[in-house]
Each structure stands twice: as structure tokens, then as C-alpha cells.
Amino acid sequence: MERKKRTAPSIAAMKKAGEKVAVLTAYDFMTARLLDAAGVDMILVGDSAAMVVLGHENTLPVTLDEMVMLTAAVARARTAALVVGDMPFMSYQASAADAVRSAGRMVKEGGAEAVKLEGGRKIIQKIEGVLDAGIPVMGHIGLTPQSIHELGGYRVQGKNDETRERLLDDARALAQVGCFSMVLEAIPWQLGREITEAVSIPTIGIGAGPHCDGQVLVINDIIGYTEGPAPKFVRGYGDARKVVSEAAEGFVRDVKSGAYPDLDESY
Ligand code: KIV
């Protein structure tokens, strides 16, 4: 049965309906097709692409041109899931005009149906500009990897009263300005629950506990297609490294031995 197209307003309405929101990242056409068929509500073309696709150490180097290209590949899958394009570092931080122009490229050239920006009250004017251009915005607070140097590392945020209050105020501001949802990354589960109860839009957690309105994970993490130990909040659902390694080893073995191709595989 064909699924109903998800839109930013229909995602926002899922909170009231008590329906959990399932979100995964994707960076290419085929993965987007498979995630859509599996029933995800939103596909986030995350700037995590910098690390898991492009091999950078953190998310900072990925460019707007690269994010537009990856988003366009996902959008070409024409999914029922809402396609959200992640705005890369320095595509919106300098000014509201930059934010509008960059978000415009994500929609016009990349085919994104919404964009995600990292930050709370400090970037409200930029979010407002993007919303005024008619582009739905997903917020992102807590651990914001684009501020890795300011934060001093990938650390759980909101652990003391002051930072907890700050994150609550940021969350309220994002809901009030008109974001249709927000990512809560790496915060104590109690704060995840508190923010979820305090705002009217869906909270999408990643390392923010079970009380969020939805969950997002990086596709490479859940299919076992990354190097090194996964963060505590990742649940693995596959072993793609094994699949790729075994296929590649089998191919090399057969070519070297002359077992591939046989005549049935030849013209
Ligand atoms: O870039 C990304 O993949 C993200 C998610 C982890 C929320 O921002």
C-alpha cells in the first residue's frame, strides 16, 4: 500500500496524535529508497556525511555544495518520508541573509522539503529568516557538533542546573518561533522528558532517552558500517561491514583463481 506523503505539518501533528516519529539519516538514492520502504517518517541528509561518507574527522569541513549534491541524490528517491537537508557549518552562522540563501539552495537545487540548523536562541533570527522564506525548519540543541570547539568535545550537555535551564529556554524559543520539530542530542534522559513535556512540537532524540516524541540515528551506525566503538545510545541492527568485506574477498578470490567469470557470465 502506498504511504501517505509526510510533510512538515503532518510530522508536527504526530505529537498530538501520540505517534512516535522514526528518523534515519541517508546520503544516497538507494539507501533513501530502502529507508522509505521500511517506513521511516523523515530522512535526514545529515552533515554527519562529512564523517561517514567523506571521511573527515568532524562535521565542520562539509560544504554547502556537497550537502546540496547529497540531498539531491536522496530527494531523487521521491520518498513518502519528509526529506530534511542539514545546513552545514558556516552556511548560516554569519547572517540571516546567508541562512535564507543557503536554505534556498537546499530546497531549490537539493530538493529538500525542510532544513535543520544547529542552535537555540542565538540563531533565532536566522531561523526566522528561513521560515519567512517558506522553508520549514527543524531545530537542533544539546550536543551541537558544529560547535565542537566551543563545547570542548563530544560531551553530554545539560548536566547542571544552569545548562539545563538554558536548554529548556532554547527549546521553548525554537517551538515559539515556528520550528516543526527539534533534535535533542546527548542530554540526560530526564531533561529529554522535561523538554518534551514543555514544548508543543515533536522532540527527536539522539542519546536523549525514551521519552522524546521520536528518535533519530545515523544509518551507518545501525547497519554496522562505521569504524571504532559506537556511542552508548546506538543500537545495532546489522553488520554491513561483514557483508561488504565478504563480498569483496569472494570477488578477489574468484578473480585471482580464474573462477570468475565463467562462460554463463560472458557474452
Ligand atoms: O548530521 C546528523 O546526522 C545529525 C543527526 C545525528 C541528528 O545531525
XYZ file of N, CA and C and ligand atoms in Angstrom:
809
model
N 0.841 -1.199 0.000
C 0.000 0.000 0.000
C 0.882 1.257 0.000
N 0.516 2.218 -0.863
C 1.318 3.435 -0.927
C 1.153 4.260 0.345
N 2.282 4.710 0.884
C 2.208 5.500 2.121
C 1.856 6.939 1.812
N 1.188 7.577 2.769
C 0.834 8.982 2.604
C 2.101 9.831 2.746
N 2.237 10.816 1.891
C 3.408 11.688 1.927
C 3.479 12.446 3.257
N 4.643 12.351 3.904
C 4.871 13.126 5.124
C 5.250 14.556 4.756
N 4.690 15.501 5.501
C 5.019 16.909 5.309
C 5.442 17.462 6.665
N 6.001 18.670 6.655
C 6.389 19.265 7.946
C 5.169 19.397 8.873
N 4.018 19.908 8.383
C 2.853 19.980 9.286
C 2.377 18.604 9.761
N 2.445 17.596 8.883
C 1.957 16.280 9.333
C 2.907 15.651 10.352
N 4.204 15.957 10.233
C 5.151 15.484 11.259
C 4.834 16.186 12.590
N 4.612 17.499 12.516
C 4.306 18.263 13.743
C 3.059 17.705 14.424
N 2.080 17.279 13.608
C 0.810 16.780 14.157
C 0.958 15.415 14.829
N 2.042 14.712 14.561
C 2.219 13.371 15.138
C 2.325 13.425 16.661
N 2.803 14.557 17.180
C 2.933 14.669 18.639
C 1.553 14.604 19.299
N 0.635 15.406 18.773
C -0.717 15.444 19.332
C -1.391 14.083 19.214
N -1.098 13.407 18.079
C -1.710 12.101 17.829
C -1.046 10.988 18.644
N 0.049 11.323 19.333
C 0.746 10.327 20.159
C 1.494 9.291 19.341
N 1.844 9.664 18.087
C 2.548 8.714 17.222
C 4.047 9.023 17.224
N 4.855 8.037 17.545
C 6.310 8.246 17.587
C 6.865 8.481 16.182
N 7.895 9.324 16.093
C 8.483 9.695 14.807
C 9.817 8.951 14.630
N 9.911 8.163 13.549
C 11.140 7.402 13.282
C 11.947 8.109 12.193
N 13.187 8.471 12.533
C 14.029 9.239 11.605
C 15.378 8.542 11.456
N 15.840 8.420 10.219
C 17.193 7.914 9.971
C 17.893 8.853 9.005
N 19.211 8.826 9.009
C 19.944 9.615 8.024
C 20.123 8.783 6.758
N 20.295 9.470 5.639
C 20.706 8.817 4.384
C 21.442 9.861 3.570
N 22.298 9.367 2.671
C 23.134 10.293 1.901
C 23.152 9.922 0.417
N 22.359 8.889 0.039
C 22.357 8.447 -1.356
C 20.975 7.918 -1.734
N 20.775 7.772 -3.038
C 19.481 7.408 -3.631
C 18.975 6.055 -3.138
N 19.813 5.021 -3.250
C 19.347 3.654 -2.959
C 18.989 3.491 -1.478
N 19.831 4.041 -0.606
C 19.533 3.943 0.830
C 18.220 4.664 1.132
N 18.007 5.797 0.503
C 16.756 6.538 0.730
C 15.556 5.694 0.326
N 15.667 5.012 -0.820
C 14.576 4.123 -1.272
C 14.275 3.052 -0.219
N 15.339 2.428 0.308
C 15.155 1.331 1.268
C 14.581 1.837 2.588
N 15.062 2.980 3.062
C 14.562 3.528 4.327
C 13.095 3.909 4.183
N 12.754 4.445 3.020
C 11.369 4.834 2.784
C 10.453 3.614 2.789
N 10.896 2.569 2.100
C 10.099 1.332 2.042
C 9.957 0.718 3.435
N 10.956 0.962 4.296
C 10.910 0.422 5.662
C 9.962 1.219 6.560
N 9.534 2.394 6.091
C 8.521 3.149 6.835
C 9.030 4.298 7.678
N 10.271 4.773 7.436
C 10.720 5.920 8.241
C 9.880 7.153 7.886
N 9.693 8.015 8.870
C 8.866 9.214 8.672
C 9.653 10.370 8.064
N 10.921 10.456 8.456
C 11.770 11.533 7.929
C 13.123 10.949 7.587
N 13.700 11.426 6.472
C 15.088 11.103 6.140
C 15.886 12.381 6.293
N 16.873 12.327 7.163
C 17.740 13.487 7.381
C 19.031 13.288 6.599
N 19.294 14.188 5.659
C 20.591 14.175 4.982
C 21.523 14.971 5.904
N 22.090 14.249 6.869
C 22.835 14.899 7.941
C 24.216 15.344 7.501
N 24.718 16.381 8.201
C 26.106 16.774 7.918
C 27.078 15.754 8.513
N 26.536 14.728 9.183
C 27.357 13.573 9.571
C 27.967 12.932 8.331
N 27.438 13.266 7.153
C 28.047 12.831 5.882
C 29.524 13.194 5.848
N 29.871 14.317 6.464
C 31.280 14.742 6.481
C 32.154 13.607 6.999
N 31.655 12.895 8.036
C 32.448 11.841 8.661
C 32.205 10.480 8.001
N 30.924 10.084 7.878
C 30.644 8.704 7.464
C 30.696 8.504 5.950
N 30.590 9.587 5.179
C 30.683 9.457 3.716
C 32.022 9.996 3.216
N 32.427 11.161 3.728
C 33.596 11.837 3.166
C 34.886 11.599 3.944
N 34.768 10.967 5.128
C 35.976 10.588 5.868
C 36.643 11.695 6.655
N 35.938 12.824 6.880
C 36.524 13.892 7.700
C 36.467 13.504 9.181
N 37.250 14.235 9.991
C 37.321 13.935 11.425
C 36.097 14.427 12.183
N 35.488 15.498 11.690
C 34.278 16.030 12.325
C 33.375 16.585 11.228
N 32.287 17.250 11.626
C 31.308 17.675 10.610
C 31.649 19.035 9.975
N 32.666 19.703 10.487
C 32.910 21.085 10.050
C 33.291 21.257 8.572
N 34.061 20.345 7.972
C 34.541 20.636 6.613
C 33.505 20.498 5.495
N 32.404 19.776 5.711
C 31.490 19.541 4.580
C 30.929 20.876 4.084
N 30.865 21.022 2.759
C 30.464 22.312 2.178
C 28.987 22.297 1.795
N 28.477 23.490 1.546
C 27.087 23.604 1.100
C 26.906 22.900 -0.246
N 27.872 23.061 -1.144
C 27.784 22.373 -2.451
C 27.668 20.865 -2.259
N 28.487 20.313 -1.343
C 28.453 18.860 -1.111
C 27.115 18.442 -0.501
N 26.612 19.232 0.450
C 25.330 18.882 1.078
C 24.185 18.977 0.072
N 24.264 19.952 -0.818
C 23.226 20.083 -1.852
C 23.243 18.842 -2.758
N 24.450 18.396 -3.110
C 24.563 17.223 -4.001
C 24.004 15.961 -3.335
N 24.362 15.747 -2.065
C 23.889 14.544 -1.354
C 22.370 14.613 -1.153
N 21.880 15.796 -0.824
C 20.434 15.965 -0.598
C 19.669 15.688 -1.889
N 20.218 16.150 -3.009
C 19.557 15.929 -4.307
C 19.471 14.437 -4.626
N 20.517 13.678 -4.270
C 20.501 12.231 -4.529
C 19.383 11.569 -3.723
N 19.240 11.976 -2.465
C 18.175 11.421 -1.605
C 16.803 11.857 -2.121
N 16.682 13.120 -2.483
C 15.380 13.645 -2.924
C 14.914 12.961 -4.204
N 15.885 12.544 -5.055
C 15.522 11.860 -6.304
C 14.850 10.518 -6.051
N 14.971 10.001 -4.841
C 14.291 8.737 -4.499
C 12.782 8.966 -4.356
N 12.362 10.217 -4.342
C 10.940 10.606 -4.245
C 10.222 9.787 -3.170
N 10.644 10.010 -1.959
C 10.147 9.223 -0.832
C 8.860 9.785 -0.252
N 8.109 8.899 0.429
C 6.964 9.363 1.227
C 7.474 10.056 2.484
N 8.678 9.664 2.900
C 9.297 10.309 4.056
C 9.651 11.753 3.723
N 9.576 12.605 4.730
C 9.983 14.013 4.550
C 11.512 14.061 4.450
N 12.022 14.749 3.438
C 13.476 14.866 3.267
C 13.960 16.184 3.881
N 14.808 16.045 4.909
C 15.338 17.218 5.615
C 16.815 17.360 5.291
N 17.205 18.511 4.805
C 18.615 18.770 4.487
C 19.286 19.501 5.639
N 20.446 19.002 6.046
C 21.180 19.609 7.156
C 22.008 20.779 6.628
N 21.885 21.923 7.261
C 22.643 23.103 6.823
C 24.058 22.991 7.410
N 25.085 22.960 6.542
C 26.443 22.745 7.053
C 27.028 23.977 7.748
N 28.091 23.732 8.489
C 28.798 24.783 9.221
C 29.162 25.947 8.296
N 28.870 27.148 8.758
C 29.140 28.426 8.085
C 28.258 28.684 6.860
N 27.177 27.898 6.725
C 26.229 28.215 5.649
C 25.117 29.123 6.183
N 25.098 29.345 7.523
C 24.034 30.176 8.092
C 24.478 30.985 9.309
N 25.673 30.712 9.838
C 26.079 31.358 11.092
C 26.328 32.862 10.948
N 26.793 33.317 9.766
C 27.230 34.719 9.649
C 26.084 35.709 9.602
N 24.966 35.342 9.006
C 23.861 36.304 8.891
C 22.559 35.594 8.507
N 21.446 36.288 8.762
C 20.143 35.745 8.369
C 20.061 35.644 6.848
N 20.702 36.609 6.156
C 20.674 36.572 4.680
C 21.372 35.315 4.178
N 22.517 34.985 4.783
C 23.231 33.749 4.418
C 22.327 32.538 4.642
N 21.647 32.540 5.808
C 20.784 31.404 6.165
C 19.693 31.211 5.114
N 19.074 32.302 4.694
C 17.985 32.216 3.711
C 18.530 31.725 2.365
N 19.662 32.292 1.946
C 20.252 31.890 0.656
C 20.655 30.416 0.670
N 21.275 29.979 1.777
C 21.738 28.582 1.858
C 20.555 27.619 1.916
N 19.566 27.960 2.741
C 18.370 27.106 2.833
C 17.673 27.056 1.479
N 17.665 28.184 0.790
C 17.053 28.251 -0.544
C 17.730 27.289 -1.501
N 19.065 27.210 -1.435
C 19.779 26.263 -2.317
C 19.437 24.820 -1.955
N 19.324 24.545 -0.636
C 18.997 23.167 -0.216
C 17.642 22.745 -0.785
N 16.712 23.696 -0.872
C 15.369 23.378 -1.378
C 15.352 23.390 -2.903
N 15.886 24.459 -3.487
C 15.785 24.663 -4.944
C 16.646 23.676 -5.728
N 17.914 23.501 -5.292
C 18.821 22.598 -6.014
C 18.843 21.195 -5.402
N 18.674 21.119 -4.082
C 18.796 19.828 -3.403
C 17.477 19.082 -3.266
N 16.362 19.795 -3.447
C 15.062 19.130 -3.332
C 14.643 18.859 -1.895
N 15.320 19.485 -0.918
C 14.924 19.300 0.489
C 13.535 19.890 0.704
N 12.804 19.262 1.647
C 11.455 19.760 1.973
C 11.464 20.511 3.304
N 12.616 20.493 3.954
C 12.825 21.219 5.211
C 14.332 21.249 5.433
N 14.774 22.135 6.319
C 16.208 22.174 6.644
C 16.387 22.117 8.152
N 17.579 21.700 8.578
C 17.906 21.657 10.010
C 19.074 22.588 10.289
N 18.945 23.380 11.352
C 20.015 24.281 11.784
C 20.349 23.962 13.238
N 21.625 24.037 13.596
C 22.041 23.777 14.976
C 22.058 25.066 15.785
N 21.424 25.011 16.977
C 21.490 26.162 17.876
C 20.122 26.560 18.392
N 20.123 27.335 19.482
C 18.877 27.775 20.093
C 18.646 29.260 19.897
N 18.500 29.992 21.022
C 18.143 31.414 20.923
C 19.157 32.232 20.130
N 20.428 31.839 20.178
C 21.475 32.607 19.478
C 21.222 32.696 17.971
N 20.511 31.715 17.401
C 20.325 31.731 15.937
C 18.854 31.947 15.550
N 18.075 32.464 16.492
C 16.633 32.619 16.236
C 16.348 33.499 15.025
N 17.134 34.586 14.864
C 16.873 35.482 13.715
C 17.127 34.773 12.385
N 18.127 33.893 12.399
C 18.424 33.156 11.159
C 17.290 32.174 10.858
N 16.803 31.528 11.912
C 15.686 30.592 11.721
C 14.461 31.345 11.221
N 14.230 32.509 11.800
C 13.075 33.320 11.389
C 13.148 33.674 9.904
N 14.350 34.033 9.461
C 14.536 34.380 8.049
C 14.177 33.202 7.155
N 14.648 32.016 7.526
C 14.376 30.817 6.711
C 12.879 30.512 6.711
N 12.259 30.621 7.889
C 10.808 30.375 7.972
C 10.042 31.393 7.136
N 10.489 32.650 7.165
C 9.824 33.701 6.375
C 9.901 33.417 4.882
N 10.933 32.644 4.482
C 11.061 32.286 3.063
C 10.179 31.085 2.721
N 9.436 30.598 3.705
C 8.509 29.484 3.441
C 9.170 28.118 3.529
N 10.306 28.062 4.219
C 11.035 26.787 4.335
C 10.914 26.272 5.772
N 10.324 25.072 5.957
C 10.191 24.532 7.319
C 11.559 24.249 7.942
N 11.644 24.522 9.243
C 12.920 24.361 9.952
C 12.793 23.365 11.101
N 13.778 22.464 11.155
C 13.936 21.555 12.294
C 15.076 22.131 13.143
N 14.821 22.301 14.444
C 15.870 22.800 15.327
C 16.788 21.676 15.769
N 17.851 22.032 16.468
C 18.812 21.017 16.957
C 19.569 21.630 18.122
N 19.315 21.113 19.333
C 20.003 21.620 20.518
C 20.563 20.454 21.349
N 21.310 20.818 22.393
C 22.011 19.815 23.197
C 23.443 19.771 22.713
N 23.926 18.590 22.379
C 25.245 18.491 21.751
C 25.092 18.885 20.286
N 25.692 20.011 19.927
C 25.605 20.510 18.549
C 27.014 20.381 17.945
N 27.230 19.326 17.134
C 28.596 19.016 16.691
C 29.294 20.143 15.926
N 28.532 21.071 15.327
C 29.184 22.180 14.629
C 29.876 23.138 15.618
N 29.542 23.018 16.918
C 30.183 23.863 17.947
C 31.188 23.044 18.754
N 31.732 22.013 18.143
C 32.617 21.076 18.846
C 33.776 21.786 19.551
N 34.327 22.823 18.908
C 35.473 23.512 19.525
C 35.036 24.333 20.731
N 33.852 24.933 20.648
C 33.325 25.707 21.781
C 32.973 24.758 22.946
N 32.398 23.602 22.623
C 31.955 22.651 23.659
C 33.125 21.869 24.264
N 34.247 21.816 23.535
C 35.435 21.120 24.049
C 35.386 19.611 23.873
N 34.504 19.129 23.009
C 34.447 17.681 22.743
C 33.015 17.207 22.653
N 32.859 15.932 22.317
C 31.518 15.344 22.196
C 31.046 14.921 23.581
N 30.497 15.869 24.339
C 30.114 15.617 25.731
C 28.614 15.737 25.911
N 28.086 14.967 26.869
C 26.669 15.102 27.234
C 26.431 16.521 27.741
N 25.358 17.149 27.267
C 25.040 18.543 27.619
C 23.887 18.595 28.627
N 23.754 19.744 29.303
C 22.613 19.964 30.199
C 22.686 19.151 31.481
N 23.883 18.988 31.993
C 24.018 18.149 33.195
C 23.899 18.943 34.495
N 24.045 20.267 34.435
C 23.852 21.047 35.666
C 22.653 21.987 35.499
N 22.244 22.624 36.622
C 21.015 23.428 36.611
C 21.058 24.556 35.587
N 22.244 25.194 35.481
C 22.341 26.343 34.584
C 22.172 25.922 33.114
N 22.889 24.879 32.711
C 22.810 24.469 31.302
C 21.450 23.806 31.008
N 20.891 23.173 32.030
C 19.556 22.561 31.895
C 18.516 23.641 31.588
N 18.559 24.724 32.376
C 17.625 25.850 32.172
C 17.832 26.482 30.801
N 19.114 26.601 30.428
C 19.426 27.224 29.143
C 18.826 26.393 28.002
N 18.960 25.091 28.095
C 18.427 24.224 27.028
C 16.905 24.240 27.000
N 16.296 24.323 28.187
C 14.825 24.422 28.234
C 14.357 25.709 27.558
N 15.063 26.825 27.850
C 14.691 28.108 27.226
C 14.922 28.063 25.717
N 16.016 27.429 25.299
C 16.285 27.300 23.856
C 15.166 26.495 23.183
N 14.765 25.404 23.834
C 13.712 24.542 23.262
C 12.406 25.324 23.129
N 12.058 26.074 24.165
C 10.807 26.866 24.107
C 10.888 27.894 22.972
N 12.073 28.504 22.814
C 12.248 29.523 21.764
C 12.097 28.897 20.375
N 12.643 27.704 20.183
C 12.536 27.045 18.869
C 11.081 26.722 18.541
N 10.349 26.257 19.563
C 8.930 25.933 19.336
C 8.153 27.205 19.045
N 8.468 28.252 19.801
C 7.718 29.511 19.667
C 7.947 30.192 18.312
N 9.175 30.103 17.804
C 9.465 30.796 16.541
C 8.803 30.075 15.358
N 8.488 28.774 15.532
C 7.757 28.081 14.463
C 8.455 26.878 13.860
N 9.511 26.357 14.530
C 10.115 25.114 14.033
C 9.053 24.012 14.072
N 9.126 23.067 13.142
C 8.111 21.997 13.134
C 8.540 20.804 13.976
N 9.807 20.757 14.383
C 10.327 19.689 15.233
C 11.718 20.114 15.673
N 12.281 19.376 16.629
C 13.663 19.691 17.015
C 14.399 18.422 17.442
N 15.683 18.380 17.081
C 16.554 17.290 17.537
C 17.107 17.654 18.913
N 17.081 16.679 19.826
C 17.736 16.817 21.133
C 18.871 15.810 21.150
N 20.110 16.303 21.193
C 21.243 15.375 21.097
C 22.037 15.315 22.399
N 22.289 14.097 22.866
C 23.182 13.826 24.007
C 22.879 14.681 25.224
N 21.713 14.463 25.801
C 21.345 15.115 27.060
C 20.794 14.036 28.005
N 20.807 14.267 29.313
C 20.250 13.267 30.226
C 18.784 12.988 29.902
N 18.375 11.746 30.077
C 17.008 11.378 29.678
C 15.948 12.185 30.437
N 16.280 12.581 31.687
C 15.304 13.369 32.465
C 15.042 14.721 31.785
N 16.124 15.320 31.241
C 15.965 16.599 30.539
C 15.237 16.378 29.209
N 15.511 15.244 28.573
C 14.776 14.905 27.343
C 13.278 14.862 27.623
N 12.921 14.276 28.753
C 11.493 14.197 29.116
C 10.927 15.586 29.427
N 11.726 16.371 30.184
C 11.260 17.705 30.587
C 11.000 18.598 29.365
N 11.947 18.583 28.417
C 11.781 19.409 27.212
C 10.588 18.905 26.405
N 10.473 17.591 26.285
C 9.370 17.007 25.507
C 8.018 17.430 26.091
N 7.946 17.486 27.404
C 6.685 17.902 28.044
C 6.459 19.411 27.932
N 7.561 20.173 27.773
C 7.455 21.643 27.790
C 7.103 22.244 26.436
N 7.318 21.504 25.341
C 7.101 22.104 24.012
C 5.980 21.377 23.251
N 5.396 22.119 22.300
C 4.251 21.580 21.564
C 4.657 20.855 20.285
N 5.943 20.950 19.902
C 6.391 20.289 18.661
C 7.166 19.012 19.000
N 7.245 18.061 18.056
C 7.936 16.809 18.356
C 9.422 17.009 18.653
N 9.880 16.346 19.710
C 11.311 16.280 20.000
C 11.820 14.962 19.422
N 12.940 15.051 18.710
C 13.514 13.861 18.080
C 14.859 13.619 18.763
N 14.918 12.581 19.562
C 16.106 12.361 20.377
C 17.182 11.549 19.690
N 18.421 11.874 20.049
C 19.558 11.014 19.712
C 20.435 11.047 20.965
N 20.366 9.983 21.739
C 21.023 9.993 23.041
C 20.313 10.929 23.999
N 18.989 10.993 23.930
C 18.210 11.882 24.806
C 17.101 11.112 25.529
N 17.188 9.799 25.514
C 16.262 8.977 26.297
C 14.969 8.620 25.593
N 14.169 7.772 26.246
C 12.989 7.180 25.611
C 11.737 8.058 25.616
N 11.778 9.208 26.311
C 10.554 9.997 26.426
C 10.369 10.990 25.278
N 11.380 11.102 24.398
C 11.245 12.019 23.256
C 10.113 11.528 22.351
N 9.604 12.461 21.515
C 8.489 12.107 20.629
C 8.938 11.240 19.458
N 10.235 11.217 19.204
C 10.766 10.394 18.122
C 12.240 10.150 18.368
N 12.846 9.369 17.492
C 14.275 9.047 17.619
C 14.923 9.156 16.245
N 16.191 9.595 16.254
C 16.973 9.618 15.017
C 18.308 8.933 15.275
N 18.764 8.150 14.309
C 20.114 7.589 14.373
C 20.758 7.701 12.990
N 22.072 7.625 12.989
C 22.835 7.658 11.740
C 22.779 6.253 11.124
N 22.381 6.174 9.857
C 22.172 4.875 9.214
C 23.430 3.994 9.293
N 24.602 4.590 9.065
C 25.838 3.791 9.103
C 26.038 3.136 10.466
N 25.618 3.808 11.532
C 25.763 3.243 12.881
C 24.854 2.029 13.061
N 23.603 2.111 12.619
C 22.690 0.996 12.908
C 22.930 -0.214 12.011
N 23.569 0.008 10.855
C 23.841 -1.153 9.989
C 25.266 -1.674 10.179
N 26.008 -1.104 11.131
C 27.375 -1.585 11.385
C 28.314 -1.241 10.255
N 28.255 0.004 9.785
C 29.093 0.419 8.664
C 29.944 1.622 9.054
N 30.511 1.557 10.271
C 31.425 2.596 10.754
C 32.603 1.913 11.420
N 33.658 2.701 11.639
C 34.831 2.157 12.330
C 34.800 2.587 13.785
N 35.380 1.776 14.659
C 35.514 2.154 16.063
C 34.243 1.911 16.846
N 34.334 2.111 18.172
C 33.174 1.827 19.024
C 32.051 2.851 18.796
N 30.813 2.360 18.772
C 29.658 3.256 18.585
C 29.316 3.914 19.917
N 28.686 5.119 19.877
C 28.236 5.749 21.124
C 27.228 4.851 21.853
N 27.092 5.089 23.169
C 26.239 4.277 24.041
C 24.796 4.145 23.526
N 24.286 5.223 22.903
C 22.867 5.237 22.520
C 22.576 4.482 21.223
N 23.622 4.036 20.531
C 23.390 3.358 19.238
C 22.973 1.912 19.468
N 21.899 1.513 18.808
C 21.531 0.092 18.784
C 21.834 -0.434 17.380
N 22.611 -1.511 17.311
C 22.989 -2.071 16.010
C 21.923 -3.031 15.505
N 21.606 -2.925 14.205
C 20.602 -3.816 13.604
C 21.164 -4.596 12.424
N 22.490 -4.537 12.224
C 23.046 -5.248 11.076
C 24.558 -5.217 11.104
N 25.170 -5.929 10.137
C 26.630 -5.985 10.077
C 27.076 -5.764 8.635
N 26.897 -4.537 8.163
C 27.190 -4.231 6.760
C 28.667 -4.349 6.437
N 29.530 -4.096 7.414
C 30.967 -4.231 7.151
C 31.284 -5.671 6.769
N 30.635 -6.604 7.477
C 30.859 -8.036 7.196
C 30.358 -8.365 5.781
N 29.173 -7.868 5.440
C 28.592 -8.145 4.111
C 29.526 -7.639 3.014
N 30.010 -6.390 3.158
C 30.874 -5.799 2.131
C 32.214 -6.532 2.081
N 32.781 -6.802 3.258
C 34.096 -7.472 3.296
C 34.011 -8.845 2.668
N 32.980 -9.624 3.030
C 32.864 -10.992 2.500
C 32.649 -10.986 0.992
N 31.831 -10.044 0.510
C 31.590 -9.964 -0.937
C 32.878 -9.592 -1.663
N 33.600 -8.599 -1.145
C 34.832 -8.147 -1.797
C 35.891 -9.252 -1.759
N 36.011 -9.945 -0.621
C 37.000 -11.029 -0.507
C 36.673 -12.179 -1.472
N 35.372 -12.484 -1.583
C 34.946 -13.545 -2.504
C 35.269 -13.180 -3.939
N 35.035 -11.938 -4.313
C 35.310 -11.463 -5.668
C 36.806 -11.546 -5.970
N 37.618 -11.043 -5.045
C 39.079 -11.074 -5.239
C 39.550 -12.522 -5.406
N 39.037 -13.389 -4.528
C 39.421 -14.810 -4.573
C 39.088 -15.406 -5.945
N 37.864 -15.158 -6.436
C 37.417 -15.762 -7.689
C 38.159 -15.195 -8.899
N 38.463 -13.886 -8.874
C 39.214 -13.301 -9.991
C 40.619 -13.869 -10.019
N 41.242 -13.903 -8.856
C 42.635 -14.385 -8.786
C 42.751 -15.853 -9.221
N 41.722 -16.648 -8.881
C 41.792 -18.078 -9.214
C 41.282 -18.364 -10.626
N 40.681 -17.382 -11.254
C 40.101 -17.591 -12.576
C 38.697 -18.149 -12.539
N 38.099 -18.281 -11.333
C 36.744 -18.834 -11.209
C 35.671 -17.851 -11.666
N 36.015 -16.587 -11.757
C 35.075 -15.573 -12.247
C 35.709 -14.838 -13.406
N 35.005 -14.613 -14.509
C 33.646 -15.079 -14.822
C 33.687 -16.454 -15.504
N 32.586 -17.241 -15.387
C 32.532 -18.454 -16.196
C 31.783 -18.119 -17.481
N 31.588 -19.095 -18.334
C 31.015 -18.778 -19.662
C 29.575 -18.310 -19.575
N 28.830 -18.801 -18.548
C 27.425 -18.346 -18.361
C 27.361 -16.864 -18.022
N 28.442 -16.349 -17.530
C 28.505 -14.918 -17.179
C 29.186 -14.101 -18.266
N 29.332 -14.690 -19.430
C 30.027 -13.999 -20.530
C 29.084 -13.863 -21.725
N 29.331 -12.878 -22.601
C 28.519 -12.684 -23.823
C 29.048 -13.550 -24.948
O 24.197 15.103 10.973
C 23.458 14.284 11.503
O 23.411 13.102 11.128
C 22.629 14.752 12.603
C 21.869 13.737 13.389
C 22.790 12.869 14.138
C 20.845 14.355 14.249
O 22.585 15.905 12.860
